[in-house]
Every structure is written in C-alpha cells, then in structure tokens.
Amino acid sequence: DTGVSQDPRHKITKRGQNVTFRCDPISEHNRLYWYRQTLGQGPEFLTYFQNEAQLEKSRLLSDRFSAERPKGSFSTLEIQRTEQGDSAMYLCASNHQLTGPDTQYFGPGTRLTVL
Amino acid sequence: GIQVEQSPPDLILQEGANSTLRCNFSDSVNNLQWFHQNPWGQLINLFYIPSGTKQNGRLSATTVATERYSLLYISSSQTTDSGVYFCAPTNDYKLSFGAGTTVTVRA
C-alpha cells in the first residue's frame, strides 16, 4: 500500500505568481485534508474533503486559496497572487471514514518559498 | 479549536537516556495522535491513542483523557530519535497541533 504522495516537493516562485500543488491520497481513503506548517510551528488545518465534497474551510484559507478534489481521488490546492506570507510547508493527509482507527496519514509535503 | 501545550519545547539527550514528553490539551477529545517529524519534514505516525497506554518498541504513550493530557516516553534514546515530536488531539476530524518538542540525541 503506497503512502500519501505530494507533488512538487519544493516550489520557489515570485510574489504575485499562481502556484498549484497536487496530493494523491492512499488508495480507497475517502477523506483528504490539507494543512499548512510555518517555520517553528505545528501544522494548522486548512480544509477537508469527504469524497469530492469540500466540507470545511478554515478562516486561514483566504479567497486567494482554492482546493478541489474533482473525482474524489487526488486533490489540488491552488494559491493565486502569492504573497511572501504564503511561504510554508503544505501538507496533505488522508484517512477513511469507516475503517478504523481514525488515523490520519501524512504525505511528505510541498515546501513553498515566495520571493 | 483545541489548544495544545507541549513541554518541554526543547530536549537534549545523551544517547541511551530516557525521557518523557508531555502534551496538555484544552478540551475533551475522541482522538489523539503522536507524530515524529523528521528533518525532511515528513510526519511519521507513532501512536493513535485517544486513551490508555500503548507501546511500540522503545516508545510508549499514555493518554489520560479525563485529565486532558498525554505522555510520550522514549527509552534508550538513539540518534535517529532526533527530530520534532508533535501531539495532535481532535474532537471532530481536524487535528490540532502543538508547537512540538524538539529532541536532539547526542552520540
């Protein structure tokens, strides 16, 4: 069983550019989560999908951020008009609603640097 | 969300030493996970422990949900134990992370 994968692993961009990250969850996991981790802090919840439905968005997710999971499998997180404050590690996690235990498994993350 | 306090913030150990990391949380929880974050940023699952005690090799964890704390024990520490340890409780599905305990094990 392969783990959660994320692409790219690193992204350097200039302020004002748009970026898109991809997350592939563990197969058959119907729940997918995005978290953001800044330097020296623990991860913070951004948003969550159950199948293709986005069920919650944190207030951290400004209108420049959008996430999709169109077929209930992989997910994308897009940041428009990036700002230096968006520099962080973006982590994806997955689990299944019904199969226990209720453990979230994390991918390796995408490290974003906005210059 | 749930407020999480982890202590100590930093811990330096000599190889072979034992240690205890503490996690206090502000609300009742139905799930609590402990993670080890390696130097490349990968969060590695250590325990799923909403209550009780579990052991996995040199690591063990105890959660006392009624008193809102969890403990992670590291015995006979090795240099590969270095990294940041996070506890992450939840009472719905969103994990709430503390700031972590940074452990450095010296040979």
PDB file of C-alpha atoms in Angstrom:
ATOM      1  CA  ASP A   1       0.000   0.000   0.000  1.00  0.00           C
ATOM      2  CA  THR A   2       1.679   3.221  -1.145  1.00  0.00           C
ATOM      3  CA  GLY A   3       1.538   6.224   1.121  1.00  0.00           C
ATOM      4  CA  VAL A   4       0.258   9.732   0.504  1.00  0.00           C
ATOM      5  CA  SER A   5       2.229  11.450  -2.245  1.00  0.00           C
ATOM      6  CA  GLN A   6       2.585  15.143  -2.979  1.00  0.00           C
ATOM      7  CA  ASP A   7       3.953  16.994  -5.957  1.00  0.00           C
ATOM      8  CA  PRO A   8       6.065  19.043  -6.254  1.00  0.00           C
ATOM      9  CA  ARG A   9       8.207  18.602  -3.178  1.00  0.00           C
ATOM     10  CA  HIS A  10       9.639  22.086  -3.478  1.00  0.00           C
ATOM     11  CA  LYS A  11       8.379  25.193  -5.245  1.00  0.00           C
ATOM     12  CA  ILE A  12      10.057  28.576  -5.496  1.00  0.00           C
ATOM     13  CA  THR A  13       8.006  31.347  -7.004  1.00  0.00           C
ATOM     14  CA  LYS A  14       7.940  35.106  -7.240  1.00  0.00           C
ATOM     15  CA  ARG A  15       5.389  37.172  -5.404  1.00  0.00           C
ATOM     16  CA  GLY A  16       2.233  37.590  -7.436  1.00  0.00           C
ATOM     17  CA  GLN A  17       2.508  34.292  -9.315  1.00  0.00           C
ATOM     18  CA  ASN A  18      -0.015  31.465  -9.062  1.00  0.00           C
ATOM     19  CA  VAL A  19       1.004  28.007  -7.856  1.00  0.00           C
ATOM     20  CA  THR A  20      -0.762  24.653  -7.754  1.00  0.00           C
ATOM     21  CA  PHE A  21       0.066  21.636  -5.618  1.00  0.00           C
ATOM     22  CA  ARG A  22      -1.179  18.084  -6.007  1.00  0.00           C
ATOM     23  CA  CYS A  23      -1.916  15.423  -3.409  1.00  0.00           C
ATOM     24  CA  ASP A  24      -2.597  11.757  -4.090  1.00  0.00           C
ATOM     25  CA  PRO A  25      -4.065  10.069  -1.003  1.00  0.00           C
ATOM     26  CA  ILE A  26      -3.732   6.447  -0.006  1.00  0.00           C
ATOM     27  CA  SER A  27      -5.974   4.479  -2.339  1.00  0.00           C
ATOM     28  CA  GLU A  28      -9.523   3.993  -1.092  1.00  0.00           C
ATOM     29  CA  HIS A  29      -9.171   6.714   1.532  1.00  0.00           C
ATOM     30  CA  ASN A  30     -12.257   8.860   1.131  1.00  0.00           C
ATOM     31  CA  ARG A  31     -11.177  11.711   3.411  1.00  0.00           C
ATOM     32  CA  LEU A  32      -8.436  14.142   2.432  1.00  0.00           C
ATOM     33  CA  TYR A  33      -7.043  17.043   4.461  1.00  0.00           C
ATOM     34  CA  TRP A  34      -4.766  19.995   3.770  1.00  0.00           C
ATOM     35  CA  TYR A  35      -2.646  21.570   6.496  1.00  0.00           C
ATOM     36  CA  ARG A  36      -0.081  24.360   6.459  1.00  0.00           C
ATOM     37  CA  GLN A  37       3.040  24.477   8.595  1.00  0.00           C
ATOM     38  CA  THR A  38       5.164  27.584   9.064  1.00  0.00           C
ATOM     39  CA  LEU A  39       8.674  27.558  10.477  1.00  0.00           C
ATOM     40  CA  GLY A  40       8.822  26.564  14.130  1.00  0.00           C
ATOM     41  CA  GLN A  41       5.108  25.841  14.409  1.00  0.00           C
ATOM     42  CA  GLY A  42       2.901  22.794  14.235  1.00  0.00           C
ATOM     43  CA  PRO A  43       0.660  22.214  11.220  1.00  0.00           C
ATOM     44  CA  GLU A  44      -2.620  24.125  11.006  1.00  0.00           C
ATOM     45  CA  PHE A  45      -5.790  22.791   9.398  1.00  0.00           C
ATOM     46  CA  LEU A  46      -6.789  24.397   6.093  1.00  0.00           C
ATOM     47  CA  THR A  47      -9.546  22.308   4.533  1.00  0.00           C
ATOM     48  CA  TYR A  48     -11.061  18.843   4.311  1.00  0.00           C
ATOM     49  CA  PHE A  49     -12.814  16.714   1.703  1.00  0.00           C
ATOM     50  CA  GLN A  50     -15.009  13.700   2.072  1.00  0.00           C
ATOM     51  CA  ASN A  51     -15.059  12.074  -1.351  1.00  0.00           C
ATOM     52  CA  GLU A  52     -15.365  15.022  -3.759  1.00  0.00           C
ATOM     53  CA  ALA A  53     -17.216  17.322  -1.345  1.00  0.00           C
ATOM     54  CA  GLN A  54     -15.270  20.076   0.412  1.00  0.00           C
ATOM     55  CA  LEU A  55     -16.890  20.051   3.843  1.00  0.00           C
ATOM     56  CA  GLU A  56     -14.915  22.652   5.753  1.00  0.00           C
ATOM     57  CA  LYS A  57     -12.544  25.530   5.073  1.00  0.00           C
ATOM     58  CA  SER A  58     -10.502  27.225   7.763  1.00  0.00           C
ATOM     59  CA  ARG A  59     -10.560  31.005   8.020  1.00  0.00           C
ATOM     60  CA  LEU A  60      -6.832  30.730   7.243  1.00  0.00           C
ATOM     61  CA  LEU A  61      -7.879  29.916   3.692  1.00  0.00           C
ATOM     62  CA  SER A  62      -8.305  33.352   2.151  1.00  0.00           C
ATOM     63  CA  ASP A  63     -10.079  33.863  -1.169  1.00  0.00           C
ATOM     64  CA  ARG A  64      -6.709  33.513  -2.913  1.00  0.00           C
ATOM     65  CA  PHE A  65      -6.711  29.835  -1.982  1.00  0.00           C
ATOM     66  CA  SER A  66      -8.842  27.195  -3.666  1.00  0.00           C
ATOM     67  CA  ALA A  67      -8.854  23.438  -3.290  1.00  0.00           C
ATOM     68  CA  GLU A  68     -10.541  20.795  -5.384  1.00  0.00           C
ATOM     69  CA  ARG A  69     -10.987  17.051  -5.395  1.00  0.00           C
ATOM     70  CA  PRO A  70     -12.930  16.573  -8.606  1.00  0.00           C
ATOM     71  CA  LYS A  71     -13.276  12.788  -8.720  1.00  0.00           C
ATOM     72  CA  GLY A  72     -12.847  12.006  -5.058  1.00  0.00           C
ATOM     73  CA  SER A  73      -9.302  10.797  -5.607  1.00  0.00           C
ATOM     74  CA  PHE A  74      -6.407  13.282  -5.927  1.00  0.00           C
ATOM     75  CA  SER A  75      -6.715  16.871  -4.769  1.00  0.00           C
ATOM     76  CA  THR A  76      -5.188  20.159  -5.880  1.00  0.00           C
ATOM     77  CA  LEU A  77      -4.507  23.270  -3.834  1.00  0.00           C
ATOM     78  CA  GLU A  78      -4.059  26.498  -5.778  1.00  0.00           C
ATOM     79  CA  ILE A  79      -2.757  29.780  -4.431  1.00  0.00           C
ATOM     80  CA  GLN A  80      -3.336  32.834  -6.585  1.00  0.00           C
ATOM     81  CA  ARG A  81      -1.267  36.025  -6.402  1.00  0.00           C
ATOM     82  CA  THR A  82       1.176  34.529  -3.933  1.00  0.00           C
ATOM     83  CA  GLU A  83       2.495  36.652  -1.066  1.00  0.00           C
ATOM     84  CA  GLN A  84       5.637  36.210   0.997  1.00  0.00           C
ATOM     85  CA  GLY A  85       3.461  35.199   3.933  1.00  0.00           C
ATOM     86  CA  ASP A  86       2.344  32.142   1.955  1.00  0.00           C
ATOM     87  CA  SER A  87       5.820  30.646   2.330  1.00  0.00           C
ATOM     88  CA  ALA A  88       5.293  27.440   4.281  1.00  0.00           C
ATOM     89  CA  MET A  89       5.149  23.663   4.083  1.00  0.00           C
ATOM     90  CA  TYR A  90       1.809  22.473   2.692  1.00  0.00           C
ATOM     91  CA  LEU A  91       0.883  19.029   3.993  1.00  0.00           C
ATOM     92  CA  CYS A  92      -1.760  16.638   2.798  1.00  0.00           C
ATOM     93  CA  ALA A  93      -3.234  13.788   4.830  1.00  0.00           C
ATOM     94  CA  SER A  94      -5.820  11.110   4.234  1.00  0.00           C
ATOM     95  CA  ASN A  95      -7.885   8.505   6.040  1.00  0.00           C
ATOM     96  CA  HIS A  96     -11.105   6.562   5.621  1.00  0.00           C
ATOM     97  CA  GLN A  97     -14.358   7.500   7.279  1.00  0.00           C
ATOM     98  CA  LEU A  98     -15.379   3.999   8.230  1.00  0.00           C
ATOM     99  CA  THR A  99     -12.273   1.866   8.533  1.00  0.00           C
ATOM    100  CA  GLY A 100     -10.606   2.445  11.851  1.00  0.00           C
ATOM    101  CA  PRO A 101      -8.627   3.530  13.651  1.00  0.00           C
ATOM    102  CA  ASP A 102      -9.245   7.156  12.777  1.00  0.00           C
ATOM    103  CA  THR A 103      -5.614   7.795  11.955  1.00  0.00           C
ATOM    104  CA  GLN A 104      -4.550  10.482   9.506  1.00  0.00           C
ATOM    105  CA  TYR A 105      -1.553   9.618   7.313  1.00  0.00           C
ATOM    106  CA  PHE A 106       0.535  12.491   6.027  1.00  0.00           C
ATOM    107  CA  GLY A 107       2.401  12.982   2.790  1.00  0.00           C
ATOM    108  CA  PRO A 108       5.945  14.395   2.550  1.00  0.00           C
ATOM    109  CA  GLY A 109       4.693  17.938   1.976  1.00  0.00           C
ATOM    110  CA  THR A 110       5.308  20.667  -0.584  1.00  0.00           C
ATOM    111  CA  ARG A 111       7.671  23.389   0.620  1.00  0.00           C
ATOM    112  CA  LEU A 112       6.729  26.746  -0.927  1.00  0.00           C
ATOM    113  CA  THR A 113       9.094  29.695  -0.973  1.00  0.00           C
ATOM    114  CA  VAL A 114       7.743  33.019  -2.229  1.00  0.00           C
ATOM    115  CA  LEU A 115      10.460  35.510  -3.145  1.00  0.00           C
TER     116      LEU A 115
ATOM    117  CA  GLY B   1     -10.198  24.723  18.209  1.00  0.00           C
ATOM    118  CA  ILE B   2      -8.425  22.713  20.858  1.00  0.00           C
ATOM    119  CA  GLN B   3      -5.458  24.458  22.492  1.00  0.00           C
ATOM    120  CA  VAL B   4      -2.392  22.240  22.811  1.00  0.00           C
ATOM    121  CA  GLU B   5       0.638  22.829  25.002  1.00  0.00           C
ATOM    122  CA  GLN B   6       3.703  20.634  24.701  1.00  0.00           C
ATOM    123  CA  SER B   7       6.602  20.524  27.102  1.00  0.00           C
ATOM    124  CA  PRO B   8       9.487  20.843  27.195  1.00  0.00           C
ATOM    125  CA  PRO B   9       9.952  22.864  23.984  1.00  0.00           C
ATOM    126  CA  ASP B  10      13.497  21.561  23.586  1.00  0.00           C
ATOM    127  CA  LEU B  11      15.195  18.471  24.939  1.00  0.00           C
ATOM    128  CA  ILE B  12      18.831  17.440  24.603  1.00  0.00           C
ATOM    129  CA  LEU B  13      19.646  13.834  25.465  1.00  0.00           C
ATOM    130  CA  GLN B  14      22.720  11.706  25.606  1.00  0.00           C
ATOM    131  CA  GLU B  15      22.359   8.501  23.630  1.00  0.00           C
ATOM    132  CA  GLY B  16      20.880   5.817  25.861  1.00  0.00           C
ATOM    133  CA  ALA B  17      18.942   8.204  28.103  1.00  0.00           C
ATOM    134  CA  ASN B  18      15.214   8.031  28.801  1.00  0.00           C
ATOM    135  CA  SER B  19      12.798  10.944  28.537  1.00  0.00           C
ATOM    136  CA  THR B  20       9.154  11.953  28.881  1.00  0.00           C
ATOM    137  CA  LEU B  21       7.347  14.433  26.654  1.00  0.00           C
ATOM    138  CA  ARG B  22       4.073  15.954  27.810  1.00  0.00           C
ATOM    139  CA  CYS B  23       1.040  17.198  25.913  1.00  0.00           C
ATOM    140  CA  ASN B  24      -1.782  19.113  27.626  1.00  0.00           C
ATOM    141  CA  PHE B  25      -4.975  19.901  25.746  1.00  0.00           C
ATOM    142  CA  SER B  26      -7.884  22.179  26.485  1.00  0.00           C
ATOM    143  CA  ASP B  27     -10.953  20.129  25.611  1.00  0.00           C
ATOM    144  CA  SER B  28     -12.317  16.613  25.579  1.00  0.00           C
ATOM    145  CA  VAL B  29     -11.061  14.584  22.634  1.00  0.00           C
ATOM    146  CA  ASN B  30     -12.066  11.469  20.724  1.00  0.00           C
ATOM    147  CA  ASN B  31      -8.719  11.013  19.018  1.00  0.00           C
ATOM    148  CA  LEU B  32      -5.098  11.847  19.725  1.00  0.00           C
ATOM    149  CA  GLN B  33      -2.102  11.086  17.571  1.00  0.00           C
ATOM    150  CA  TRP B  34       1.628  11.417  18.269  1.00  0.00           C
ATOM    151  CA  PHE B  35       3.932  12.159  15.342  1.00  0.00           C
ATOM    152  CA  HIS B  36       7.660  12.373  14.766  1.00  0.00           C
ATOM    153  CA  GLN B  37       8.686  14.905  12.133  1.00  0.00           C
ATOM    154  CA  ASN B  38      11.983  14.034  10.530  1.00  0.00           C
ATOM    155  CA  PRO B  39      14.492  16.622   9.245  1.00  0.00           C
ATOM    156  CA  TRP B  40      12.903  16.467   5.773  1.00  0.00           C
ATOM    157  CA  GLY B  41       9.509  17.426   7.147  1.00  0.00           C
ATOM    158  CA  GLN B  42       7.773  14.067   6.914  1.00  0.00           C
ATOM    159  CA  LEU B  43       5.283  13.428   9.714  1.00  0.00           C
ATOM    160  CA  ILE B  44       5.588   9.837  10.827  1.00  0.00           C
ATOM    161  CA  ASN B  45       2.746   8.267  12.785  1.00  0.00           C
ATOM    162  CA  LEU B  46       3.841   6.985  16.175  1.00  0.00           C
ATOM    163  CA  PHE B  47       0.616   6.331  18.051  1.00  0.00           C
ATOM    164  CA  TYR B  48      -3.119   6.641  17.736  1.00  0.00           C
ATOM    165  CA  ILE B  49      -4.040   6.883  21.410  1.00  0.00           C
ATOM    166  CA  PRO B  50      -7.293   8.580  22.455  1.00  0.00           C
ATOM    167  CA  SER B  51      -6.987   6.875  25.841  1.00  0.00           C
ATOM    168  CA  GLY B  52      -4.957   4.266  27.676  1.00  0.00           C
ATOM    169  CA  THR B  53      -1.396   3.099  27.152  1.00  0.00           C
ATOM    170  CA  LYS B  54       0.368   1.680  24.107  1.00  0.00           C
ATOM    171  CA  GLN B  55       3.899   0.540  23.477  1.00  0.00           C
ATOM    172  CA  ASN B  56       5.869   0.202  20.271  1.00  0.00           C
ATOM    173  CA  GLY B  57       9.455  -0.867  20.769  1.00  0.00           C
ATOM    174  CA  ARG B  58      11.345   1.772  22.745  1.00  0.00           C
ATOM    175  CA  LEU B  59       8.419   4.180  22.574  1.00  0.00           C
ATOM    176  CA  SER B  60       5.286   4.157  24.650  1.00  0.00           C
ATOM    177  CA  ALA B  61       2.433   6.590  25.146  1.00  0.00           C
ATOM    178  CA  THR B  62      -0.261   7.176  27.725  1.00  0.00           C
ATOM    179  CA  THR B  63      -3.332   9.364  27.380  1.00  0.00           C
ATOM    180  CA  VAL B  64      -5.475  10.292  30.384  1.00  0.00           C
ATOM    181  CA  ALA B  65      -8.415  11.821  28.561  1.00  0.00           C
ATOM    182  CA  THR B  66     -10.318  12.763  31.723  1.00  0.00           C
ATOM    183  CA  GLU B  67      -7.371  14.894  32.849  1.00  0.00           C
ATOM    184  CA  ARG B  68      -6.604  16.173  29.335  1.00  0.00           C
ATOM    185  CA  TYR B  69      -3.018  15.136  28.920  1.00  0.00           C
ATOM    186  CA  SER B  70      -0.879  12.646  27.081  1.00  0.00           C
ATOM    187  CA  LEU B  71       2.684  11.495  27.652  1.00  0.00           C
ATOM    188  CA  LEU B  72       5.234  10.061  25.239  1.00  0.00           C
ATOM    189  CA  TYR B  73       8.089   8.027  26.689  1.00  0.00           C
ATOM    190  CA  ILE B  74      11.328   7.454  24.843  1.00  0.00           C
ATOM    191  CA  SER B  75      13.592   4.830  26.361  1.00  0.00           C
ATOM    192  CA  SER B  76      17.227   4.098  25.494  1.00  0.00           C
ATOM    193  CA  SER B  77      17.267   7.014  23.063  1.00  0.00           C
ATOM    194  CA  GLN B  78      19.187   6.773  19.800  1.00  0.00           C
ATOM    195  CA  THR B  79      20.452   9.480  17.473  1.00  0.00           C
ATOM    196  CA  THR B  80      17.739   8.512  14.996  1.00  0.00           C
ATOM    197  CA  ASP B  81      15.157   9.647  17.571  1.00  0.00           C
ATOM    198  CA  SER B  82      16.182  13.259  16.932  1.00  0.00           C
ATOM    199  CA  GLY B  83      13.522  15.482  15.432  1.00  0.00           C
ATOM    200  CA  VAL B  84      10.331  17.226  16.434  1.00  0.00           C
ATOM    201  CA  TYR B  85       7.569  15.369  18.243  1.00  0.00           C
ATOM    202  CA  PHE B  86       4.003  16.585  17.923  1.00  0.00           C
ATOM    203  CA  CYS B  87       0.845  15.554  19.656  1.00  0.00           C
ATOM    204  CA  ALA B  88      -2.375  16.251  17.781  1.00  0.00           C
ATOM    205  CA  PRO B  89      -5.710  15.782  19.505  1.00  0.00           C
ATOM    206  CA  THR B  90      -9.102  16.246  17.912  1.00  0.00           C
ATOM    207  CA  ASN B  91     -12.761  16.096  18.886  1.00  0.00           C
ATOM    208  CA  ASP B  92     -14.047  16.081  15.326  1.00  0.00           C
ATOM    209  CA  TYR B  93     -11.695  15.457  12.394  1.00  0.00           C
ATOM    210  CA  LYS B  94      -9.369  18.455  12.407  1.00  0.00           C
ATOM    211  CA  LEU B  95      -6.133  17.636  14.161  1.00  0.00           C
ATOM    212  CA  SER B  96      -4.895  20.436  16.423  1.00  0.00           C
ATOM    213  CA  PHE B  97      -1.129  20.512  16.753  1.00  0.00           C
ATOM    214  CA  GLY B  98       1.027  21.901  19.497  1.00  0.00           C
ATOM    215  CA  ALA B  99       4.302  23.686  18.778  1.00  0.00           C
ATOM    216  CA  GLY B 100       6.148  20.422  19.311  1.00  0.00           C
ATOM    217  CA  THR B 101       9.111  19.242  21.352  1.00  0.00           C
ATOM    218  CA  THR B 102      12.446  19.348  19.544  1.00  0.00           C
ATOM    219  CA  VAL B 103      14.562  16.390  20.642  1.00  0.00           C
ATOM    220  CA  THR B 104      18.276  16.214  19.981  1.00  0.00           C
ATOM    221  CA  VAL B 105      20.037  12.975  20.844  1.00  0.00           C
ATOM    222  CA  ARG B 106      23.831  13.216  21.024  1.00  0.00           C
ATOM    223  CA  ALA B 107      26.122  10.263  20.450  1.00  0.00           C
TER     224      ALA B 107
END
